[in-house]
PDB file of C-alpha atoms in Angstrom:
ATOM      1  CA  MET A   6       7.791 -12.430   2.639  1.00 44.00           C
ATOM      2  CA  ASN A   7       6.893  -9.838   0.001  1.00 44.00           C
ATOM      3  CA  ASN A   8       6.620  -6.085   0.524  1.00 45.00           C
ATOM      4  CA  SER A   9       2.895  -6.024   1.233  1.00 45.00           C
ATOM      5  CA  GLY A  10       3.289  -8.974   3.593  1.00 46.00           C
ATOM      6  CA  VAL A  11       5.926  -7.242   5.704  1.00 48.00           C
ATOM      7  CA  HIS A  12       3.907  -4.036   5.794  1.00 50.00           C
ATOM      8  CA  HIS A  13       0.753  -5.961   6.699  1.00 50.00           C
ATOM      9  CA  GLU A  14       2.478  -7.746   9.591  1.00 56.00           C
ATOM     10  CA  VAL A  15       3.773  -4.429  10.966  1.00 57.00           C
ATOM     11  CA  GLN A  16       0.288  -2.910  10.743  1.00 58.00           C
ATOM     12  CA  LYS A  17      -1.258  -5.954  12.452  1.00 60.00           C
ATOM     13  CA  PHE A  18       1.214  -5.694  15.343  1.00 62.00           C
ATOM     14  CA  LEU A  19       0.596  -1.966  15.725  1.00 63.00           C
ATOM     15  CA  ALA A  20      -3.162  -2.522  15.693  1.00 63.00           C
ATOM     16  CA  PHE A  21      -2.848  -5.296  18.289  1.00 65.00           C
ATOM     17  CA  PHE A  22      -0.606  -3.224  20.562  1.00 67.00           C
ATOM     18  CA  LEU A  23      -2.455   0.080  20.282  1.00 70.00           C
ATOM     19  CA  LEU A  24      -6.054  -1.197  20.205  1.00 70.00           C
ATOM     20  CA  PRO A  25      -6.546  -1.444  24.004  1.00 74.00           C
ATOM     21  CA  ILE A  26      -5.038   2.028  24.398  1.00 73.00           C
ATOM     22  CA  TYR A  27      -6.979   3.625  21.555  1.00 76.00           C
ATOM     23  CA  THR A  28     -10.212   2.131  22.922  1.00 77.00           C
ATOM     24  CA  ARG A  29     -10.011   4.586  25.816  1.00 80.00           C
ATOM     25  CA  TYR A  30      -9.504   7.593  23.563  1.00 84.00           C
ATOM     26  CA  LEU A  31     -11.497   6.829  20.391  1.00 84.00           C
ATOM     27  CA  ASP A  32     -15.234   6.246  20.105  1.00 86.00           C
ATOM     28  CA  PRO A  33     -16.773   3.718  17.645  1.00 84.00           C
ATOM     29  CA  GLY A  34     -17.312   6.531  15.151  1.00 89.00           C
ATOM     30  CA  GLY A  35     -13.594   7.219  15.216  1.00 90.00           C
ATOM     31  CA  TYR A  36     -12.814   3.609  14.331  1.00 86.00           C
ATOM     32  CA  GLY A  37     -15.271   3.867  11.435  1.00 91.00           C
ATOM     33  CA  ILE A  38     -13.459   6.938  10.118  1.00 94.00           C
ATOM     34  CA  ILE A  39     -10.097   5.198  10.347  1.00 91.00           C
ATOM     35  CA  ALA A  40     -11.504   2.126   8.564  1.00 89.00           C
ATOM     36  CA  LEU A  41     -12.835   4.211   5.645  1.00 94.00           C
ATOM     37  CA  LEU A  42      -9.547   6.071   5.355  1.00 94.00           C
ATOM     38  CA  GLY A  43      -7.848   2.670   5.298  1.00 90.00           C
ATOM     39  CA  ILE A  44      -9.988   1.640   2.321  1.00 90.00           C
ATOM     40  CA  LEU A  45      -9.156   4.913   0.575  1.00 94.00           C
ATOM     41  CA  THR A  46      -5.470   4.245   1.200  1.00 93.00           C
ATOM     42  CA  MET A  47      -5.696   0.726  -0.206  1.00 89.00           C
ATOM     43  CA  VAL A  48      -7.456   1.832  -3.396  1.00 91.00           C
ATOM     44  CA  ILE A  49      -5.270   4.867  -4.169  1.00 95.00           C
ATOM     45  CA  SER A  50      -2.034   3.079  -3.235  1.00 93.00           C
ATOM     46  CA  THR A  51      -2.842   0.144  -5.492  1.00 91.00           C
ATOM     47  CA  ILE A  52      -3.671   2.443  -8.410  1.00 93.00           C
ATOM     48  CA  THR A  53      -0.652   4.724  -8.034  1.00 95.00           C
ATOM     49  CA  MET A  54       1.852   1.902  -7.488  1.00 94.00           C
ATOM     50  CA  CYS A  55       0.579   0.160 -10.652  1.00 93.00           C
ATOM     51  CA  GLY A  56       2.029  -3.064  -9.258  1.00 91.00           C
ATOM     52  CA  LEU A  57       5.488  -1.789 -10.237  1.00 94.00           C
ATOM     53  CA  THR A  58       7.279  -3.529  -7.380  1.00 92.00           C
ATOM     54  CA  ASN A  59       6.512  -6.667  -9.396  1.00 91.00           C
ATOM     55  CA  GLY A  60       7.915  -4.941 -12.476  1.00 92.00           C
ATOM     56  CA  ILE A  61      11.148  -4.218 -10.627  1.00 95.00           C
ATOM     57  CA  SER A  62      11.477  -7.829  -9.483  1.00 92.00           C
ATOM     58  CA  ARG A  63      10.747  -9.147 -12.997  1.00 91.00           C
ATOM     59  CA  TYR A  64      13.784  -7.392 -14.499  1.00 94.00           C
ATOM     60  CA  PHE A  65      15.999  -7.017 -11.422  1.00 94.00           C
ATOM     61  CA  TYR A  66      17.633 -10.407 -11.962  1.00 92.00           C
ATOM     62  CA  TYR A  67      17.726 -10.380 -15.796  1.00 89.00           C
ATOM     63  CA  THR A  68      19.488  -7.133 -16.601  1.00 91.00           C
ATOM     64  CA  ASP A  69      21.975  -8.758 -18.997  1.00 90.00           C
ATOM     65  CA  LYS A  70      19.185 -10.444 -20.934  1.00 88.00           C
ATOM     66  CA  GLU A  71      17.306  -7.134 -21.268  1.00 88.00           C
ATOM     67  CA  GLY A  72      20.419  -5.109 -22.041  1.00 91.00           C
ATOM     68  CA  VAL A  73      19.946  -2.772 -19.087  1.00 94.00           C
ATOM     69  CA  ASN A  74      21.483  -2.270 -15.650  1.00 96.00           C
ATOM     70  CA  ARG A  75      19.929  -2.277 -12.199  1.00 96.00           C
ATOM     71  CA  ASP A  76      20.126   1.490 -11.956  1.00 97.00           C
ATOM     72  CA  GLU A  77      17.702   1.694 -14.886  1.00 97.00           C
ATOM     73  CA  VAL A  78      15.448  -1.063 -13.543  1.00 97.00           C
ATOM     74  CA  VAL A  79      15.159   0.615 -10.133  1.00 97.00           C
ATOM     75  CA  TRP A  80      15.010   4.287 -11.064  1.00 98.00           C
ATOM     76  CA  SER A  81      12.690   3.941 -14.055  1.00 97.00           C
ATOM     77  CA  ALA A  82      10.015   2.379 -11.844  1.00 97.00           C
ATOM     78  CA  VAL A  83      10.686   4.571  -8.798  1.00 97.00           C
ATOM     79  CA  THR A  84      10.582   7.765 -10.873  1.00 98.00           C
ATOM     80  CA  PHE A  85       7.244   6.764 -12.357  1.00 98.00           C
ATOM     81  CA  ILE A  86       5.831   5.883  -8.925  1.00 97.00           C
ATOM     82  CA  ILE A  87       6.920   9.223  -7.439  1.00 97.00           C
ATOM     83  CA  ILE A  88       5.632  11.363 -10.326  1.00 98.00           C
ATOM     84  CA  PHE A  89       2.389   9.454 -10.883  1.00 98.00           C
ATOM     85  CA  THR A  90       1.586   9.327  -7.164  1.00 97.00           C
ATOM     86  CA  LEU A  91       2.378  13.041  -6.813  1.00 98.00           C
ATOM     87  CA  ILE A  92       0.031  13.908  -9.698  1.00 98.00           C
ATOM     88  CA  VAL A  93      -2.847  11.770  -8.390  1.00 98.00           C
ATOM     89  CA  VAL A  94      -2.414  12.898  -4.784  1.00 98.00           C
ATOM     90  CA  SER A  95      -2.228  16.566  -5.840  1.00 98.00           C
ATOM     91  CA  ILE A  96      -5.478  16.295  -7.794  1.00 98.00           C
ATOM     92  CA  LEU A  97      -7.252  14.482  -4.953  1.00 98.00           C
ATOM     93  CA  PHE A  98      -5.803  16.973  -2.467  1.00 97.00           C
ATOM     94  CA  TYR A  99      -7.707  19.710  -4.261  1.00 97.00           C
ATOM     95  CA  PHE A 100     -10.929  17.699  -3.982  1.00 98.00           C
ATOM     96  CA  SER A 101     -10.389  16.677  -0.346  1.00 98.00           C
ATOM     97  CA  GLU A 102     -13.682  18.212   0.803  1.00 97.00           C
ATOM     98  CA  ALA A 103     -15.601  16.364  -1.919  1.00 98.00           C
ATOM     99  CA  ILE A 104     -13.892  13.093  -0.950  1.00 97.00           C
ATOM    100  CA  SER A 105     -14.784  13.713   2.698  1.00 97.00           C
ATOM    101  CA  GLN A 106     -18.382  14.300   1.666  1.00 97.00           C
ATOM    102  CA  LEU A 107     -18.377  11.067  -0.341  1.00 96.00           C
ATOM    103  CA  LEU A 108     -16.885   8.974   2.468  1.00 96.00           C
ATOM    104  CA  PHE A 109     -18.460  10.543   5.547  1.00 96.00           C
ATOM    105  CA  ASP A 110     -21.464  12.539   4.284  1.00 96.00           C
ATOM    106  CA  THR A 111     -19.775  15.701   5.534  1.00 96.00           C
ATOM    107  CA  PRO A 112     -16.867  17.837   4.255  1.00 97.00           C
ATOM    108  CA  GLN A 113     -15.529  18.432   7.782  1.00 96.00           C
ATOM    109  CA  TYR A 114     -12.990  15.581   7.594  1.00 97.00           C
ATOM    110  CA  PHE A 115     -11.111  17.071   4.633  1.00 97.00           C
ATOM    111  CA  TYR A 116      -7.999  17.485   6.835  1.00 98.00           C
ATOM    112  CA  LEU A 117      -7.933  13.746   7.533  1.00 98.00           C
ATOM    113  CA  VAL A 118      -8.289  13.073   3.815  1.00 98.00           C
ATOM    114  CA  LYS A 119      -5.305  15.338   3.097  1.00 98.00           C
ATOM    115  CA  LEU A 120      -3.208  13.607   5.757  1.00 97.00           C
ATOM    116  CA  THR A 121      -4.139  10.227   4.297  1.00 96.00           C
ATOM    117  CA  LEU A 122      -3.124  11.328   0.793  1.00 98.00           C
ATOM    118  CA  LEU A 123       0.252  12.523   2.080  1.00 97.00           C
ATOM    119  CA  ASN A 124       0.631   9.194   3.869  1.00 95.00           C
ATOM    120  CA  ILE A 125      -0.036   7.369   0.587  1.00 95.00           C
ATOM    121  CA  PHE A 126       2.722   9.333  -1.146  1.00 97.00           C
ATOM    122  CA  MET A 127       5.229   8.520   1.589  1.00 95.00           C
ATOM    123  CA  SER A 128       4.174   4.882   1.855  1.00 93.00           C
ATOM    124  CA  ASN A 129       4.526   4.309  -1.887  1.00 95.00           C
ATOM    125  CA  ILE A 130       8.143   5.470  -1.853  1.00 96.00           C
ATOM    126  CA  ALA A 131       8.877   3.417   1.259  1.00 93.00           C
ATOM    127  CA  GLY A 132       7.166   0.398  -0.301  1.00 92.00           C
ATOM    128  CA  ALA A 133       9.318   0.598  -3.423  1.00 95.00           C
ATOM    129  CA  GLY A 134      12.480   0.883  -1.341  1.00 95.00           C
ATOM    130  CA  ARG A 135      11.481  -1.997   0.910  1.00 91.00           C
ATOM    131  CA  SER A 136      10.827  -4.170  -2.138  1.00 93.00           C
ATOM    132  CA  ILE A 137      14.289  -3.418  -3.506  1.00 96.00           C
ATOM    133  CA  LEU A 138      15.848  -4.570  -0.238  1.00 95.00           C
ATOM    134  CA  ILE A 139      13.833  -7.782  -0.480  1.00 92.00           C
ATOM    135  CA  PHE A 140      15.027  -8.355  -4.058  1.00 94.00           C
ATOM    136  CA  GLU A 141      18.580  -7.827  -2.792  1.00 95.00           C
ATOM    137  CA  GLU A 142      17.833 -10.560  -0.200  1.00 92.00           C
ATOM    138  CA  LYS A 143      18.716  -8.273   2.708  1.00 92.00           C
ATOM    139  CA  VAL A 144      16.424 -10.005   5.158  1.00 86.00           C
ATOM    140  CA  TRP A 145      17.930  -8.577   8.320  1.00 90.00           C
ATOM    141  CA  THR A 146      17.754  -5.048   6.967  1.00 91.00           C
ATOM    142  CA  VAL A 147      14.085  -5.498   6.085  1.00 87.00           C
ATOM    143  CA  ASN A 148      13.372  -6.922   9.539  1.00 83.00           C
ATOM    144  CA  ALA A 149      15.243  -4.040  11.199  1.00 87.00           C
ATOM    145  CA  ILE A 150      13.224  -1.507   9.198  1.00 87.00           C
ATOM    146  CA  SER A 151      10.003  -3.287  10.143  1.00 82.00           C
ATOM    147  CA  LEU A 152      11.025  -3.208  13.825  1.00 82.00           C
ATOM    148  CA  CYS A 153      11.815   0.505  13.561  1.00 86.00           C
ATOM    149  CA  GLY A 154       8.393   0.996  11.966  1.00 83.00           C
ATOM    150  CA  ILE A 155       6.754  -0.690  14.944  1.00 82.00           C
ATOM    151  CA  VAL A 156       8.674   1.409  17.470  1.00 85.00           C
ATOM    152  CA  ILE A 157       8.047   4.690  15.656  1.00 89.00           C
ATOM    153  CA  GLY A 158       4.390   3.794  15.110  1.00 85.00           C
ATOM    154  CA  VAL A 159       3.846   3.036  18.793  1.00 86.00           C
ATOM    155  CA  ILE A 160       5.681   6.142  20.017  1.00 90.00           C
ATOM    156  CA  SER A 161       3.934   8.490  17.584  1.00 92.00           C
ATOM    157  CA  GLY A 162       0.549   6.871  18.261  1.00 89.00           C
ATOM    158  CA  LEU A 163       0.887   7.192  22.018  1.00 90.00           C
ATOM    159  CA  THR A 164       2.191  10.736  21.731  1.00 94.00           C
ATOM    160  CA  MET A 165      -0.525  12.069  19.427  1.00 94.00           C
ATOM    161  CA  VAL A 166      -3.520  10.126  20.755  1.00 91.00           C
ATOM    162  CA  VAL A 167      -2.742   9.683  24.445  1.00 89.00           C
ATOM    163  CA  TYR A 168      -0.450  12.569  25.401  1.00 92.00           C
ATOM    164  CA  PHE A 169      -1.894  15.296  23.145  1.00 95.00           C
ATOM    165  CA  LYS A 170      -5.384  13.728  23.162  1.00 91.00           C
ATOM    166  CA  ARG A 171      -5.973  14.478  19.480  1.00 93.00           C
ATOM    167  CA  GLY A 172      -8.274  11.514  18.920  1.00 91.00           C
ATOM    168  CA  VAL A 173      -8.809  10.351  15.330  1.00 94.00           C
ATOM    169  CA  ILE A 174      -6.802  13.277  13.986  1.00 96.00           C
ATOM    170  CA  GLY A 175      -3.863  12.256  16.176  1.00 95.00           C
ATOM    171  CA  SER A 176      -4.107   8.660  14.974  1.00 92.00           C
ATOM    172  CA  VAL A 177      -3.889   9.719  11.323  1.00 94.00           C
ATOM    173  CA  GLU A 178      -1.125  12.232  12.100  1.00 96.00           C
ATOM    174  CA  ALA A 179       0.808   9.474  13.868  1.00 93.00           C
ATOM    175  CA  ALA A 180       0.507   7.259  10.783  1.00 91.00           C
ATOM    176  CA  LEU A 181       1.937  10.057   8.623  1.00 94.00           C
ATOM    177  CA  ILE A 182       4.815  10.661  11.042  1.00 94.00           C
ATOM    178  CA  SER A 183       5.654   6.965  11.014  1.00 90.00           C
ATOM    179  CA  SER A 184       5.460   6.766   7.208  1.00 91.00           C
ATOM    180  CA  THR A 185       7.715   9.804   6.819  1.00 94.00           C
ATOM    181  CA  PHE A 186      10.427   8.338   9.034  1.00 93.00           C
ATOM    182  CA  MET A 187      10.157   4.968   7.299  1.00 90.00           C
ATOM    183  CA  THR A 188      10.420   6.599   3.871  1.00 94.00           C
ATOM    184  CA  VAL A 189      13.633   8.347   4.854  1.00 94.00           C
ATOM    185  CA  PHE A 190      15.187   5.232   6.388  1.00 92.00           C
ATOM    186  CA  THR A 191      14.187   2.917   3.559  1.00 94.00           C
ATOM    187  CA  SER A 192      15.256   5.307   0.796  1.00 94.00           C
ATOM    188  CA  LEU A 193      18.688   5.832   2.335  1.00 94.00           C
ATOM    189  CA  LEU A 194      19.246   2.080   2.617  1.00 94.00           C
ATOM    190  CA  SER A 195      17.919   1.091  -0.805  1.00 95.00           C
ATOM    191  CA  ILE A 196      17.056   3.613  -3.524  1.00 95.00           C
ATOM    192  CA  LYS A 197      19.886   6.042  -2.759  1.00 93.00           C
ATOM    193  CA  LYS A 198      22.506   3.366  -3.532  1.00 94.00           C
ATOM    194  CA  TYR A 199      21.547   3.352  -7.202  1.00 97.00           C
ATOM    195  CA  SER A 200      22.615   6.070  -9.611  1.00 97.00           C
ATOM    196  CA  PHE A 201      19.736   7.863 -11.291  1.00 97.00           C
ATOM    197  CA  ASN A 202      19.222   6.399 -14.751  1.00 97.00           C
ATOM    198  CA  PHE A 203      15.812   6.557 -16.410  1.00 97.00           C
ATOM    199  CA  ASN A 204      15.000   4.185 -19.270  1.00 96.00           C
ATOM    200  CA  TYR A 205      11.602   4.646 -20.887  1.00 96.00           C
ATOM    201  CA  GLY A 206      11.892   1.331 -22.735  1.00 95.00           C
ATOM    202  CA  ILE A 207      12.335  -0.755 -19.598  1.00 96.00           C
ATOM    203  CA  LEU A 208       9.597   1.233 -17.833  1.00 96.00           C
ATOM    204  CA  LYS A 209       7.119   0.293 -20.583  1.00 96.00           C
ATOM    205  CA  LYS A 210       8.020  -3.372 -20.122  1.00 95.00           C
ATOM    206  CA  GLN A 211       7.657  -3.076 -16.340  1.00 96.00           C
ATOM    207  CA  ILE A 212       4.236  -1.447 -16.620  1.00 95.00           C
ATOM    208  CA  ARG A 213       3.074  -3.999 -19.191  1.00 94.00           C
ATOM    209  CA  PHE A 214       4.108  -6.792 -16.841  1.00 93.00           C
ATOM    210  CA  SER A 215       2.711  -5.164 -13.661  1.00 92.00           C
ATOM    211  CA  LEU A 216      -0.708  -3.815 -14.662  1.00 89.00           C
ATOM    212  CA  PRO A 217      -2.461  -7.196 -14.856  1.00 86.00           C
ATOM    213  CA  LEU A 218      -1.196  -7.948 -11.353  1.00 80.00           C
ATOM    214  CA  MET A 219      -2.663  -4.638 -10.121  1.00 80.00           C
ATOM    215  CA  PHE A 220      -6.091  -5.654 -11.402  1.00 77.00           C
ATOM    216  CA  ALA A 221      -5.607  -9.025  -9.698  1.00 75.00           C
ATOM    217  CA  VAL A 222      -5.215  -7.193  -6.374  1.00 72.00           C
ATOM    218  CA  PHE A 223      -8.554  -5.435  -6.885  1.00 71.00           C
ATOM    219  CA  ALA A 224     -10.149  -8.755  -7.823  1.00 73.00           C
ATOM    220  CA  PHE A 225      -8.805 -10.308  -4.621  1.00 69.00           C
ATOM    221  CA  PHE A 226     -10.231  -7.518  -2.454  1.00 69.00           C
ATOM    222  CA  PHE A 227     -13.569  -7.696  -4.277  1.00 68.00           C
ATOM    223  CA  ILE A 228     -13.816 -11.461  -3.691  1.00 73.00           C
ATOM    224  CA  SER A 229     -12.867 -11.010  -0.016  1.00 65.00           C
ATOM    225  CA  TRP A 230     -15.520  -8.291   0.345  1.00 64.00           C
ATOM    226  CA  LYS A 231     -18.178 -10.486  -1.246  1.00 61.00           C
ATOM    227  CA  LYS A 232     -17.328 -13.365   1.068  1.00 65.00           C
ATOM    228  CA  SER A 233     -17.458 -11.150   4.162  1.00 60.00           C
ATOM    229  CA  SER A 234     -20.802  -9.711   2.982  1.00 58.00           C
ATOM    230  CA  LYS A 235     -22.276 -13.195   2.636  1.00 63.00           C
ATOM    231  CA  ARG A 236     -21.142 -14.125   6.152  1.00 60.00           C
ATOM    232  CA  LYS A 237     -22.991 -11.072   7.487  1.00 55.00           C
TER     233      LYS A 237
END
């Protein structure tokens, strides 16, 4: 299972487990807010990742052929993801009230937008690290991380939404807490093992290979949206 597949399965389990609980503490409007923030997350994450997990996999197994080492393959892509995501998130952070106005017709949810942007930054790093573990064929490690993600997600969700009764804000805060823990765990088990070595040449090849796949993701979501619209 690829990186997005593992993450998707974890999110599905969390949604299934927490839905009956959240129903008591969130109104329908709250679910609408969370859904729109989810769309924002999908769009910004796809853009800032640039499909580079595919770029890592493309050259991870052919280092000799490309005349590079795995340190360069991993860190060139990861460095770009961190810097590019940080730049985009910082700019959007400044316009959080405008984004809230665009999504919700009111600027009052700017705090939720900021939390979501921070979550995107954390999730991108965790996603890159998780992909590296998959390329290393460390299935049990990936499964253990996914299980930890479920446990942390449930505990943080129950704590923020049920115990502290923070509603939608608590739900988004819980997602950020979970992402932060997962970023730390995943980075220590994957990215940290490689020595920092940036290679602009291999990064250009990775981006050239990955960008078309990024646009394919948007095409897939657009087709899915059109199909769901027709069913309605």
